[in-house]
PDB file of N, CA and C in Angstrom:
ATOM      1  N   GLN A   1      95.434 117.462 120.097  1.00 77.00           N
ATOM      2  CA  GLN A   1      94.733 116.214 120.357  1.00 77.00           C
ATOM      3  C   GLN A   1      94.191 115.658 119.047  1.00 77.00           C
ATOM      4  N   VAL A   2      94.759 114.539 118.588  1.00 82.00           N
ATOM      5  CA  VAL A   2      94.311 113.952 117.333  1.00 82.00           C
ATOM      6  C   VAL A   2      92.969 113.262 117.537  1.00 82.00           C
ATOM      7  N   GLN A   3      92.061 113.510 116.623  1.00 88.00           N
ATOM      8  CA  GLN A   3      90.773 112.820 116.648  1.00 88.00           C
ATOM      9  C   GLN A   3      90.668 111.900 115.440  1.00 88.00           C
ATOM     10  N   LEU A   4      90.188 110.706 115.687  1.00 93.00           N
ATOM     11  CA  LEU A   4      90.004 109.713 114.643  1.00 93.00           C
ATOM     12  C   LEU A   4      88.517 109.482 114.437  1.00 93.00           C
ATOM     13  N   VAL A   5      88.069 109.528 113.188  1.00 95.00           N
ATOM     14  CA  VAL A   5      86.659 109.341 112.882  1.00 95.00           C
ATOM     15  C   VAL A   5      86.536 108.251 111.830  1.00 95.00           C
ATOM     16  N   GLU A   6      85.960 107.123 112.261  1.00 97.00           N
ATOM     17  CA  GLU A   6      85.770 105.996 111.347  1.00 97.00           C
ATOM     18  C   GLU A   6      84.380 106.058 110.726  1.00 97.00           C
ATOM     19  N   SER A   7      84.262 105.593 109.483  1.00 98.00           N
ATOM     20  CA  SER A   7      82.972 105.563 108.804  1.00 98.00           C
ATOM     21  C   SER A   7      82.985 104.467 107.752  1.00 98.00           C
ATOM     22  N   GLY A   8      81.801 104.191 107.197  1.00 98.00           N
ATOM     23  CA  GLY A   8      81.705 103.244 106.089  1.00 98.00           C
ATOM     24  C   GLY A   8      81.149 101.882 106.461  1.00 98.00           C
ATOM     25  N   GLY A   9      80.911 101.657 107.729  1.00 98.00           N
ATOM     26  CA  GLY A   9      80.354 100.378 108.134  1.00 98.00           C
ATOM     27  C   GLY A   9      78.903 100.232 107.719  1.00 98.00           C
ATOM     28  N   GLY A  10      78.356  99.051 107.957  1.00 97.00           N
ATOM     29  CA  GLY A  10      76.962  98.805 107.620  1.00 97.00           C
ATOM     30  C   GLY A  10      76.643  97.328 107.656  1.00 97.00           C
ATOM     31  N   LEU A  11      75.478  97.012 107.136  1.00 98.00           N
ATOM     32  CA  LEU A  11      75.005  95.626 107.058  1.00 98.00           C
ATOM     33  C   LEU A  11      75.249  95.112 105.646  1.00 98.00           C
ATOM     34  N   VAL A  12      75.885  93.968 105.550  1.00 98.00           N
ATOM     35  CA  VAL A  12      76.187  93.400 104.248  1.00 98.00           C
ATOM     36  C   VAL A  12      75.981  91.894 104.303  1.00 98.00           C
ATOM     37  N   GLN A  13      75.604  91.306 103.201  1.00 98.00           N
ATOM     38  CA  GLN A  13      75.407  89.864 103.142  1.00 98.00           C
ATOM     39  C   GLN A  13      76.760  89.151 103.031  1.00 98.00           C
ATOM     40  N   PRO A  14      76.811  87.907 103.464  1.00 98.00           N
ATOM     41  CA  PRO A  14      78.065  87.145 103.291  1.00 98.00           C
ATOM     42  C   PRO A  14      78.515  87.161 101.831  1.00 98.00           C
ATOM     43  N   GLY A  15      79.806  87.356 101.655  1.00 98.00           N
ATOM     44  CA  GLY A  15      80.359  87.467 100.313  1.00 98.00           C
ATOM     45  C   GLY A  15      80.419  88.885  99.798  1.00 98.00           C
ATOM     46  N   GLY A  16      79.809  89.802 100.520  1.00 98.00           N
ATOM     47  CA  GLY A  16      79.768  91.195 100.089  1.00 98.00           C
ATOM     48  C   GLY A  16      81.019  91.978 100.450  1.00 98.00           C
ATOM     49  N   SER A  17      80.986  93.272 100.130  1.00 98.00           N
ATOM     50  CA  SER A  17      82.139  94.145 100.341  1.00 98.00           C
ATOM     51  C   SER A  17      81.720  95.436 101.028  1.00 98.00           C
ATOM     52  N   LEU A  18      82.669  95.999 101.733  1.00 98.00           N
ATOM     53  CA  LEU A  18      82.525  97.326 102.331  1.00 98.00           C
ATOM     54  C   LEU A  18      83.871  98.018 102.263  1.00 98.00           C
ATOM     55  N   ARG A  19      83.831  99.357 102.261  1.00 98.00           N
ATOM     56  CA  ARG A  19      85.058 100.152 102.328  1.00 98.00           C
ATOM     57  C   ARG A  19      84.962 101.082 103.519  1.00 98.00           C
ATOM     58  N   LEU A  20      85.843 100.885 104.455  1.00 98.00           N
ATOM     59  CA  LEU A  20      85.884 101.735 105.645  1.00 98.00           C
ATOM     60  C   LEU A  20      86.862 102.878 105.431  1.00 98.00           C
ATOM     61  N   SER A  21      86.551 104.009 106.060  1.00 98.00           N
ATOM     62  CA  SER A  21      87.435 105.172 106.013  1.00 98.00           C
ATOM     63  C   SER A  21      87.732 105.639 107.421  1.00 98.00           C
ATOM     64  N   CYS A  22      88.924 106.170 107.606  1.00 96.00           N
ATOM     65  CA  CYS A  22      89.317 106.742 108.886  1.00 96.00           C
ATOM     66  C   CYS A  22      89.963 108.081 108.611  1.00 96.00           C
ATOM     67  N   ALA A  23      89.331 109.127 109.072  1.00 93.00           N
ATOM     68  CA  ALA A  23      89.860 110.475 108.893  1.00 93.00           C
ATOM     69  C   ALA A  23      90.450 110.959 110.209  1.00 93.00           C
ATOM     70  N   ALA A  24      91.587 111.615 110.123  1.00 88.00           N
ATOM     71  CA  ALA A  24      92.241 112.117 111.324  1.00 88.00           C
ATOM     72  C   ALA A  24      92.479 113.607 111.219  1.00 88.00           C
ATOM     73  N   SER A  25      92.348 114.266 112.340  1.00 80.00           N
ATOM     74  CA  SER A  25      92.730 115.672 112.390  1.00 80.00           C
ATOM     75  C   SER A  25      94.242 115.732 112.504  1.00 80.00           C
ATOM     76  N   GLY A  26      94.849 116.628 111.809  1.00 72.00           N
ATOM     77  CA  GLY A  26      96.297 116.718 111.868  1.00 72.00           C
ATOM     78  C   GLY A  26      96.970 115.791 110.878  1.00 72.00           C
ATOM     79  N   SER A  27      98.272 115.816 110.857  1.00 75.00           N
ATOM     80  CA  SER A  27      99.037 115.065 109.867  1.00 75.00           C
ATOM     81  C   SER A  27      99.641 113.807 110.473  1.00 75.00           C
ATOM     82  N   ILE A  28      98.860 113.136 111.325  1.00 77.00           N
ATOM     83  CA  ILE A  28      99.375 111.977 112.046  1.00 77.00           C
ATOM     84  C   ILE A  28      99.769 110.843 111.113  1.00 77.00           C
ATOM     85  N   PHE A  29      99.124 110.742 109.957  1.00 75.00           N
ATOM     86  CA  PHE A  29      99.375 109.608 109.086  1.00 75.00           C
ATOM     87  C   PHE A  29     100.740 109.673 108.415  1.00 75.00           C
ATOM     88  N   ARG A  30     101.267 110.863 108.237  1.00 77.00           N
ATOM     89  CA  ARG A  30     102.433 111.019 107.385  1.00 77.00           C
ATOM     90  C   ARG A  30     103.665 110.315 107.918  1.00 77.00           C
ATOM     91  N   SER A  31     103.797 110.184 109.208  1.00 84.00           N
ATOM     92  CA  SER A  31     105.024 109.621 109.764  1.00 84.00           C
ATOM     93  C   SER A  31     104.775 108.458 110.704  1.00 84.00           C
ATOM     94  N   ASN A  32     103.555 107.919 110.692  1.00 90.00           N
ATOM     95  CA  ASN A  32     103.222 106.833 111.605  1.00 90.00           C
ATOM     96  C   ASN A  32     102.601 105.661 110.882  1.00 90.00           C
ATOM     97  N   THR A  33     102.895 104.471 111.366  1.00 94.00           N
ATOM     98  CA  THR A  33     102.180 103.292 110.907  1.00 94.00           C
ATOM     99  C   THR A  33     100.767 103.343 111.456  1.00 94.00           C
ATOM    100  N   MET A  34      99.792 103.139 110.579  1.00 94.00           N
ATOM    101  CA  MET A  34      98.393 103.172 110.970  1.00 94.00           C
ATOM    102  C   MET A  34      97.773 101.804 110.763  1.00 94.00           C
ATOM    103  N   GLY A  35      96.758 101.518 111.547  1.00 97.00           N
ATOM    104  CA  GLY A  35      96.149 100.200 111.444  1.00 97.00           C
ATOM    105  C   GLY A  35      94.666 100.223 111.693  1.00 97.00           C
ATOM    106  N   TRP A  36      94.032  99.137 111.296  1.00 98.00           N
ATOM    107  CA  TRP A  36      92.631  98.889 111.600  1.00 98.00           C
ATOM    108  C   TRP A  36      92.565  97.754 112.610  1.00 98.00           C
ATOM    109  N   TYR A  37      91.692  97.918 113.596  1.00 98.00           N
ATOM    110  CA  TYR A  37      91.563  96.967 114.695  1.00 98.00           C
ATOM    111  C   TYR A  37      90.110  96.533 114.833  1.00 98.00           C
ATOM    112  N   ARG A  38      89.929  95.386 115.466  1.00 97.00           N
ATOM    113  CA  ARG A  38      88.575  94.949 115.849  1.00 97.00           C
ATOM    114  C   ARG A  38      88.695  94.113 117.114  1.00 97.00           C
ATOM    115  N   PRO A  39      87.648  94.028 117.909  1.00 95.00           N
ATOM    116  CA  PRO A  39      87.704  93.208 119.112  1.00 95.00           C
ATOM    117  C   PRO A  39      87.935  91.748 118.749  1.00 95.00           C
ATOM    118  N   ALA A  40      88.588  91.021 119.644  1.00 88.00           N
ATOM    119  CA  ALA A  40      88.843  89.607 119.433  1.00 88.00           C
ATOM    120  C   ALA A  40      88.745  88.868 120.757  1.00 88.00           C
ATOM    121  N   PRO A  41      88.362  87.591 120.730  1.00 82.00           N
ATOM    122  CA  PRO A  41      88.262  86.810 121.973  1.00 82.00           C
ATOM    123  C   PRO A  41      89.585  86.822 122.730  1.00 82.00           C
ATOM    124  N   GLY A  42      89.513  87.152 123.999  1.00 83.00           N
ATOM    125  CA  GLY A  42      90.711  87.148 124.820  1.00 83.00           C
ATOM    126  C   GLY A  42      91.592  88.366 124.668  1.00 83.00           C
ATOM    127  N   LYS A  43      91.235  89.280 123.790  1.00 82.00           N
ATOM    128  CA  LYS A  43      92.019  90.489 123.566  1.00 82.00           C
ATOM    129  C   LYS A  43      91.089  91.686 123.611  1.00 82.00           C
ATOM    130  N   GLN A  44      91.668  92.839 123.932  1.00 85.00           N
ATOM    131  CA  GLN A  44      90.842  94.038 123.855  1.00 85.00           C
ATOM    132  C   GLN A  44      90.528  94.343 122.402  1.00 85.00           C
ATOM    133  N   ARG A  45      91.543  94.363 121.571  1.00 93.00           N
ATOM    134  CA  ARG A  45      91.378  94.550 120.129  1.00 93.00           C
ATOM    135  C   ARG A  45      92.527  93.838 119.428  1.00 93.00           C
ATOM    136  N   GLU A  46      92.269  93.331 118.244  1.00 95.00           N
ATOM    137  CA  GLU A  46      93.333  92.755 117.447  1.00 95.00           C
ATOM    138  C   GLU A  46      93.586  93.641 116.234  1.00 95.00           C
ATOM    139  N   LEU A  47      94.839  93.663 115.828  1.00 97.00           N
ATOM    140  CA  LEU A  47      95.210  94.421 114.653  1.00 97.00           C
ATOM    141  C   LEU A  47      94.943  93.559 113.431  1.00 97.00           C
ATOM    142  N   VAL A  48      94.070  94.016 112.544  1.00 97.00           N
ATOM    143  CA  VAL A  48      93.730  93.208 111.366  1.00 97.00           C
ATOM    144  C   VAL A  48      94.510  93.651 110.132  1.00 97.00           C
ATOM    145  N   ALA A  49      94.928  94.921 110.079  1.00 98.00           N
ATOM    146  CA  ALA A  49      95.691  95.407 108.936  1.00 98.00           C
ATOM    147  C   ALA A  49      96.481  96.636 109.353  1.00 98.00           C
ATOM    148  N   ALA A  50      97.665  96.780 108.785  1.00 98.00           N
ATOM    149  CA  ALA A  50      98.514  97.920 109.098  1.00 98.00           C
ATOM    150  C   ALA A  50      99.221  98.398 107.844  1.00 98.00           C
ATOM    151  N   ILE A  51      99.524  99.693 107.811  1.00 96.00           N
ATOM    152  CA  ILE A  51     100.252 100.270 106.690  1.00 96.00           C
ATOM    153  C   ILE A  51     101.258 101.275 107.234  1.00 96.00           C
ATOM    154  N   THR A  52     102.493 101.168 106.778  1.00 94.00           N
ATOM    155  CA  THR A  52     103.531 102.077 107.242  1.00 94.00           C
ATOM    156  C   THR A  52     103.472 103.394 106.466  1.00 94.00           C
ATOM    157  N   SER A  53     104.263 104.352 106.918  1.00 90.00           N
ATOM    158  CA  SER A  53     104.318 105.630 106.208  1.00 90.00           C
ATOM    159  C   SER A  53     104.870 105.439 104.797  1.00 90.00           C
ATOM    160  N   GLY A  54     105.641 104.379 104.590  1.00 91.00           N
ATOM    161  CA  GLY A  54     106.189 104.094 103.268  1.00 91.00           C
ATOM    162  C   GLY A  54     105.287 103.262 102.389  1.00 91.00           C
ATOM    163  N   GLY A  55     104.163 102.821 102.947  1.00 93.00           N
ATOM    164  CA  GLY A  55     103.196 102.071 102.158  1.00 93.00           C
ATOM    165  C   GLY A  55     103.267 100.563 102.295  1.00 93.00           C
ATOM    166  N   SER A  56     104.179 100.045 103.122  1.00 96.00           N
ATOM    167  CA  SER A  56     104.222  98.598 103.342  1.00 96.00           C
ATOM    168  C   SER A  56     103.015  98.171 104.170  1.00 96.00           C
ATOM    169  N   THR A  57     102.481  97.016 103.855  1.00 98.00           N
ATOM    170  CA  THR A  57     101.278  96.542 104.533  1.00 98.00           C
ATOM    171  C   THR A  57     101.495  95.162 105.149  1.00 98.00           C
ATOM    172  N   ARG A  58     100.707  94.886 106.157  1.00 98.00           N
ATOM    173  CA  ARG A  58     100.664  93.534 106.731  1.00 98.00           C
ATOM    174  C   ARG A  58      99.253  93.281 107.224  1.00 98.00           C
ATOM    175  N   TYR A  59      98.896  91.985 107.288  1.00 98.00           N
ATOM    176  CA  TYR A  59      97.528  91.606 107.609  1.00 98.00           C
ATOM    177  C   TYR A  59      97.495  90.435 108.576  1.00 98.00           C
ATOM    178  N   ALA A  60      96.430  90.385 109.359  1.00 97.00           N
ATOM    179  CA  ALA A  60      96.175  89.200 110.166  1.00 97.00           C
ATOM    180  C   ALA A  60      95.841  88.056 109.222  1.00 97.00           C
ATOM    181  N   ASP A  61      96.192  86.847 109.630  1.00 97.00           N
ATOM    182  CA  ASP A  61      95.933  85.687 108.784  1.00 97.00           C
ATOM    183  C   ASP A  61      94.450  85.549 108.436  1.00 97.00           C
ATOM    184  N   SER A  62      93.587  85.957 109.345  1.00 96.00           N
ATOM    185  CA  SER A  62      92.149  85.781 109.158  1.00 96.00           C
ATOM    186  C   SER A  62      91.582  86.656 108.045  1.00 96.00           C
ATOM    187  N   VAL A  63      92.313  87.701 107.652  1.00 97.00           N
ATOM    188  CA  VAL A  63      91.779  88.611 106.628  1.00 97.00           C
ATOM    189  C   VAL A  63      92.675  88.674 105.399  1.00 97.00           C
ATOM    190  N   LYS A  64      93.812  88.015 105.443  1.00 98.00           N
ATOM    191  CA  LYS A  64      94.768  88.075 104.346  1.00 98.00           C
ATOM    192  C   LYS A  64      94.120  87.589 103.052  1.00 98.00           C
ATOM    193  N   GLY A  65      94.296  88.373 101.992  1.00 97.00           N
ATOM    194  CA  GLY A  65      93.703  88.022 100.712  1.00 97.00           C
ATOM    195  C   GLY A  65      92.301  88.557 100.508  1.00 97.00           C
ATOM    196  N   ARG A  66      91.691  89.050 101.579  1.00 98.00           N
ATOM    197  CA  ARG A  66      90.323  89.582 101.486  1.00 98.00           C
ATOM    198  C   ARG A  66      90.265  91.082 101.781  1.00 98.00           C
ATOM    199  N   PHE A  67      91.104  91.551 102.670  1.00 98.00           N
ATOM    200  CA  PHE A  67      91.104  92.958 103.071  1.00 98.00           C
ATOM    201  C   PHE A  67      92.335  93.648 102.477  1.00 98.00           C
ATOM    202  N   THR A  68      92.163  94.922 102.146  1.00 98.00           N
ATOM    203  CA  THR A  68      93.264  95.730 101.648  1.00 98.00           C
ATOM    204  C   THR A  68      93.262  97.078 102.354  1.00 98.00           C
ATOM    205  N   ILE A  69      94.390  97.410 102.966  1.00 98.00           N
ATOM    206  CA  ILE A  69      94.525  98.703 103.627  1.00 98.00           C
ATOM    207  C   ILE A  69      95.274  99.651 102.704  1.00 98.00           C
ATOM    208  N   SER A  70      94.859 100.911 102.718  1.00 97.00           N
ATOM    209  CA  SER A  70      95.530 101.924 101.913  1.00 97.00           C
ATOM    210  C   SER A  70      95.445 103.261 102.646  1.00 97.00           C
ATOM    211  N   ARG A  71      96.202 104.222 102.167  1.00 93.00           N
ATOM    212  CA  ARG A  71      96.197 105.520 102.833  1.00 93.00           C
ATOM    213  C   ARG A  71      96.298 106.629 101.814  1.00 93.00           C
ATOM    214  N   ASP A  72      95.761 107.773 102.159  1.00 90.00           N
ATOM    215  CA  ASP A  72      95.904 108.992 101.381  1.00 90.00           C
ATOM    216  C   ASP A  72      96.392 110.047 102.370  1.00 90.00           C
ATOM    217  N   SER A  73      97.697 110.213 102.440  1.00 84.00           N
ATOM    218  CA  SER A  73      98.256 111.122 103.434  1.00 84.00           C
ATOM    219  C   SER A  73      97.841 112.569 103.195  1.00 84.00           C
ATOM    220  N   ALA A  74      97.638 112.937 101.938  1.00 86.00           N
ATOM    221  CA  ALA A  74      97.221 114.308 101.646  1.00 86.00           C
ATOM    222  C   ALA A  74      95.848 114.594 102.246  1.00 86.00           C
ATOM    223  N   LYS A  75      95.021 113.559 102.344  1.00 89.00           N
ATOM    224  CA  LYS A  75      93.681 113.716 102.908  1.00 89.00           C
ATOM    225  C   LYS A  75      93.621 113.253 104.361  1.00 89.00           C
ATOM    226  N   ASN A  76      94.784 112.833 104.928  1.00 89.00           N
ATOM    227  CA  ASN A  76      94.802 112.316 106.301  1.00 89.00           C
ATOM    228  C   ASN A  76      93.748 111.230 106.493  1.00 89.00           C
ATOM    229  N   THR A  77      93.689 110.311 105.561  1.00 93.00           N
ATOM    230  CA  THR A  77      92.662 109.268 105.583  1.00 93.00           C
ATOM    231  C   THR A  77      93.290 107.907 105.319  1.00 93.00           C
ATOM    232  N   VAL A  78      92.838 106.928 106.080  1.00 95.00           N
ATOM    233  CA  VAL A  78      93.224 105.536 105.876  1.00 95.00           C
ATOM    234  C   VAL A  78      91.965 104.754 105.514  1.00 95.00           C
ATOM    235  N   TYR A  79      92.109 103.813 104.607  1.00 97.00           N
ATOM    236  CA  TYR A  79      90.971 103.039 104.122  1.00 97.00           C
ATOM    237  C   TYR A  79      91.176 101.549 104.416  1.00 97.00           C
ATOM    238  N   LEU A  80      90.053 100.832 104.491  1.00 98.00           N
ATOM    239  CA  LEU A  80      90.109  99.381 104.569  1.00 98.00           C
ATOM    240  C   LEU A  80      89.057  98.832 103.613  1.00 98.00           C
ATOM    241  N   GLN A  81      89.504  98.286 102.504  1.00 98.00           N
ATOM    242  CA  GLN A  81      88.612  97.614 101.564  1.00 98.00           C
ATOM    243  C   GLN A  81      88.427  96.183 102.035  1.00 98.00           C
ATOM    244  N   MET A  82      87.185  95.815 102.268  1.00 98.00           N
ATOM    245  CA  MET A  82      86.861  94.511 102.821  1.00 98.00           C
ATOM    246  C   MET A  82      86.035  93.745 101.804  1.00 98.00           C
ATOM    247  N   ASN A  83      86.568  92.657 101.285  1.00 98.00           N
ATOM    248  CA  ASN A  83      85.878  91.826 100.310  1.00 98.00           C
ATOM    249  C   ASN A  83      85.632  90.434 100.883  1.00 98.00           C
ATOM    250  N   SER A  84      84.757  89.717 100.238  1.00 98.00           N
ATOM    251  CA  SER A  84      84.442  88.337 100.647  1.00 98.00           C
ATOM    252  C   SER A  84      84.156  88.257 102.142  1.00 98.00           C
ATOM    253  N   LEU A  85      83.335  89.158 102.603  1.00 98.00           N
ATOM    254  CA  LEU A  85      83.038  89.215 104.030  1.00 98.00           C
ATOM    255  C   LEU A  85      82.262  87.991 104.485  1.00 98.00           C
ATOM    256  N   ASN A  86      82.528  87.568 105.700  1.00 97.00           N
ATOM    257  CA  ASN A  86      81.798  86.447 106.289  1.00 97.00           C
ATOM    258  C   ASN A  86      81.312  86.849 107.684  1.00 97.00           C
ATOM    259  N   PRO A  87      80.384  86.112 108.260  1.00 96.00           N
ATOM    260  CA  PRO A  87      79.818  86.509 109.560  1.00 96.00           C
ATOM    261  C   PRO A  87      80.862  86.687 110.652  1.00 96.00           C
ATOM    262  N   GLU A  88      81.982  85.998 110.553  1.00 95.00           N
ATOM    263  CA  GLU A  88      83.038  86.134 111.568  1.00 95.00           C
ATOM    264  C   GLU A  88      83.705  87.507 111.510  1.00 95.00           C
ATOM    265  N   ASP A  89      83.484  88.253 110.454  1.00 97.00           N
ATOM    266  CA  ASP A  89      84.040  89.603 110.345  1.00 97.00           C
ATOM    267  C   ASP A  89      83.166  90.640 111.048  1.00 97.00           C
ATOM    268  N   THR A  90      82.001  90.238 111.513  1.00 97.00           N
ATOM    269  CA  THR A  90      81.123  91.163 112.220  1.00 97.00           C
ATOM    270  C   THR A  90      81.811  91.707 113.467  1.00 97.00           C
ATOM    271  N   ALA A  91      81.891  93.032 113.558  1.00 96.00           N
ATOM    272  CA  ALA A  91      82.580  93.673 114.673  1.00 96.00           C
ATOM    273  C   ALA A  91      82.489  95.181 114.502  1.00 96.00           C
ATOM    274  N   VAL A  92      82.862  95.892 115.542  1.00 97.00           N
ATOM    275  CA  VAL A  92      83.123  97.323 115.422  1.00 97.00           C
ATOM    276  C   VAL A  92      84.589  97.479 115.040  1.00 97.00           C
ATOM    277  N   TYR A  93      84.852  98.212 113.973  1.00 98.00           N
ATOM    278  CA  TYR A  93      86.209  98.398 113.471  1.00 98.00           C
ATOM    279  C   TYR A  93      86.700  99.788 113.859  1.00 98.00           C
ATOM    280  N   TYR A  94      87.938  99.822 114.327  1.00 97.00           N
ATOM    281  CA  TYR A  94      88.563 101.053 114.760  1.00 97.00           C
ATOM    282  C   TYR A  94      89.880 101.252 114.004  1.00 97.00           C
ATOM    283  N   CYS A  95      90.253 102.497 113.813  1.00 96.00           N
ATOM    284  CA  CYS A  95      91.595 102.756 113.320  1.00 96.00           C
ATOM    285  C   CYS A  95      92.396 103.432 114.428  1.00 96.00           C
ATOM    286  N   ASN A  96      93.685 103.285 114.350  1.00 95.00           N
ATOM    287  CA  ASN A  96      94.581 103.905 115.320  1.00 95.00           C
ATOM    288  C   ASN A  96      95.994 103.741 114.787  1.00 95.00           C
ATOM    289  N   ALA A  97      96.909 104.401 115.438  1.00 94.00           N
ATOM    290  CA  ALA A  97      98.316 104.175 115.133  1.00 94.00           C
ATOM    291  C   ALA A  97      98.677 102.761 115.602  1.00 94.00           C
ATOM    292  N   VAL A  98      99.842 102.292 115.177  1.00 94.00           N
ATOM    293  CA  VAL A  98     100.338 100.988 115.612  1.00 94.00           C
ATOM    294  C   VAL A  98     101.604 101.222 116.435  1.00 94.00           C
ATOM    295  N   PRO A  99     101.635 100.847 117.728  1.00 92.00           N
ATOM    296  CA  PRO A  99     100.498 100.352 118.500  1.00 92.00           C
ATOM    297  C   PRO A  99      99.470 101.449 118.769  1.00 92.00           C
ATOM    298  N   GLY A 100      98.365 101.094 119.349  1.00 89.00           N
ATOM    299  CA  GLY A 100      97.238 102.003 119.505  1.00 89.00           C
ATOM    300  C   GLY A 100      97.436 103.049 120.588  1.00 89.00           C
ATOM    301  N   TRP A 101      98.320 104.025 120.315  1.00 88.00           N
ATOM    302  CA  TRP A 101      98.620 105.014 121.336  1.00 88.00           C
ATOM    303  C   TRP A 101      97.797 106.289 121.227  1.00 88.00           C
ATOM    304  N   LEU A 102      97.000 106.411 120.183  1.00 90.00           N
ATOM    305  CA  LEU A 102      96.119 107.582 120.065  1.00 90.00           C
ATOM    306  C   LEU A 102      94.813 107.310 120.801  1.00 90.00           C
ATOM    307  N   ASN A 103      94.070 108.369 121.062  1.00 91.00           N
ATOM    308  CA  ASN A 103      92.746 108.201 121.637  1.00 91.00           C
ATOM    309  C   ASN A 103      91.862 107.457 120.637  1.00 91.00           C
ATOM    310  N   TRP A 104      91.139 106.452 121.128  1.00 93.00           N
ATOM    311  CA  TRP A 104      90.295 105.666 120.246  1.00 93.00           C
ATOM    312  C   TRP A 104      89.057 106.445 119.836  1.00 93.00           C
ATOM    313  N   GLY A 105      88.661 106.276 118.574  1.00 93.00           N
ATOM    314  CA  GLY A 105      87.429 106.886 118.101  1.00 93.00           C
ATOM    315  C   GLY A 105      86.239 106.015 118.456  1.00 93.00           C
ATOM    316  N   GLN A 106      85.108 106.329 117.865  1.00 96.00           N
ATOM    317  CA  GLN A 106      83.880 105.581 118.144  1.00 96.00           C
ATOM    318  C   GLN A 106      83.805 104.269 117.379  1.00 96.00           C
ATOM    319  N   GLY A 107      84.596 104.153 116.332  1.00 97.00           N
ATOM    320  CA  GLY A 107      84.542 102.939 115.525  1.00 97.00           C
ATOM    321  C   GLY A 107      83.362 102.962 114.565  1.00 97.00           C
ATOM    322  N   THR A 108      83.330 101.976 113.694  1.00 98.00           N
ATOM    323  CA  THR A 108      82.219 101.829 112.754  1.00 98.00           C
ATOM    324  C   THR A 108      81.794 100.366 112.734  1.00 98.00           C
ATOM    325  N   GLN A 109      80.485 100.144 112.867  1.00 98.00           N
ATOM    326  CA  GLN A 109      79.951  98.790 112.992  1.00 98.00           C
ATOM    327  C   GLN A 109      79.852  98.117 111.628  1.00 98.00           C
ATOM    328  N   VAL A 110      80.397  96.931 111.546  1.00 98.00           N
ATOM    329  CA  VAL A 110      80.258  96.086 110.362  1.00 98.00           C
ATOM    330  C   VAL A 110      79.483  94.840 110.768  1.00 98.00           C
ATOM    331  N   THR A 111      78.381  94.594 110.099  1.00 98.00           N
ATOM    332  CA  THR A 111      77.564  93.420 110.372  1.00 98.00           C
ATOM    333  C   THR A 111      77.414  92.616 109.096  1.00 98.00           C
ATOM    334  N   VAL A 112      77.831  91.361 109.155  1.00 98.00           N
ATOM    335  CA  VAL A 112      77.736  90.472 107.996  1.00 98.00           C
ATOM    336  C   VAL A 112      76.698  89.407 108.302  1.00 98.00           C
ATOM    337  N   SER A 113      75.579  89.501 107.623  1.00 97.00           N
ATOM    338  CA  SER A 113      74.482  88.594 107.918  1.00 97.00           C
ATOM    339  C   SER A 113      73.558  88.494 106.720  1.00 97.00           C
ATOM    340  N   SER A 114      72.957  87.319 106.554  1.00 95.00           N
ATOM    341  CA  SER A 114      71.976  87.146 105.492  1.00 95.00           C
ATOM    342  C   SER A 114      70.567  87.419 106.035  1.00 95.00           C
TER     343      SER A 114
END
């Protein structure tokens, strides 16, 4: 049973940055596309960034140019560097495989507010 543990969230002012981490038990990252998700209107969660086992990345239009996803397969960890944050980025962020077929973790709260 793979467990996902997200961390790194917090309160940040508009324009600020945060780096989220997602650690997984087991070697799930090595052969699976992994992604970061957040709730969205009309959806349970939207995929904001994804990275394949080969390192290719894709982003939602709303975060393109501001967020960067990366992975360290040796550490079974996926990261999300979030820059130029704005209040619309406020959400609980989750990581999971793409699509989200693993058990969801608790997520990490990101709050962007002055």
